[in-house]
């Protein structure tokens, strides 16, 4: 049996937080949710704060608020999200990274940090992301002003490629988001299966009911009503 090299990347802890607080004044801000998840991940490793204190590279996934005007936050911004996160955790790191937008970025960062660890360029890395869009929208509807500002004296490093998620052809046809593209996919699937609209809706309902049944008993699921196909 060969020995494991000291620079072999290993995932030592992970965690997820789902916020269900309806009162915007009691709900956790995005940076607080990230800190909660980081502490839970550290606890999952059985090392706790000692692991957080050992972090030398902190990466925060770009938020929706910093990605699209549709989700722009009126309650201030984090000028250096990874620095704000580490301050919340009571620790620091030598490398601070804020990613470009993209659903691929979490796994992309896992890969890149694994490479950095294997090359000896990093020892302990933290990847975090957090959203509080439901809280943001609830506060806006109730005309409640929150303060989510965290000023910074320096900017984080940027990772990823800054590019829009659609082509020129899609742009000309208004296909600038998943909410427009996915229904088109569904129509293609429906046509390929030879289904009427009602038949396809029923088939999709039966498929998603199985997901809903799983979510009903998952404490991290946002919706746990267990809807049936109808």
Short mmCIF file of C-alpha atoms in Angstrom, two decimals, residues 19-29 32 132 134-146 148:
data_model
loop_
_atom_site.label_atom_id
_atom_site.label_comp_id
_atom_site.label_asym_id
_atom_site.label_seq_id
_atom_site.Cartn_x
_atom_site.Cartn_y
_atom_site.Cartn_z
CA UNK A 19 -32.73 29.85 6.34
CA UNK A 20 -36.49 29.74 6.92
CA UNK A 21 -36.90 32.89 9.05
CA UNK A 22 -39.81 34.97 7.69
CA UNK A 23 -39.04 38.14 9.68
CA UNK A 24 -36.39 40.19 7.81
CA UNK A 25 -35.29 41.82 11.06
CA UNK A 26 -34.52 38.44 12.61
CA UNK A 27 -33.13 36.74 9.52
CA UNK A 28 -29.42 36.25 8.97
CA UNK A 29 -27.59 38.36 6.38
CA UNK A 32 -23.73 35.56 8.45
CA UNK A 132 -30.58 35.76 1.34
CA UNK A 134 -36.03 35.75 0.22
CA UNK A 135 -35.08 37.98 3.14
CA UNK A 136 -34.12 40.79 0.76
CA UNK A 137 -37.43 40.62 -1.11
CA UNK A 138 -39.44 40.34 2.12
CA UNK A 139 -37.74 43.44 3.52
CA UNK A 140 -38.38 45.36 0.30
CA UNK A 141 -42.06 44.40 0.31
CA UNK A 142 -42.40 45.46 3.96
CA UNK A 143 -40.42 48.69 3.36
CA UNK A 144 -37.85 47.62 5.96
CA UNK A 145 -34.32 48.98 5.60
CA UNK A 146 -31.51 46.56 6.43
CA UNK A 148 -25.68 44.65 4.91
#
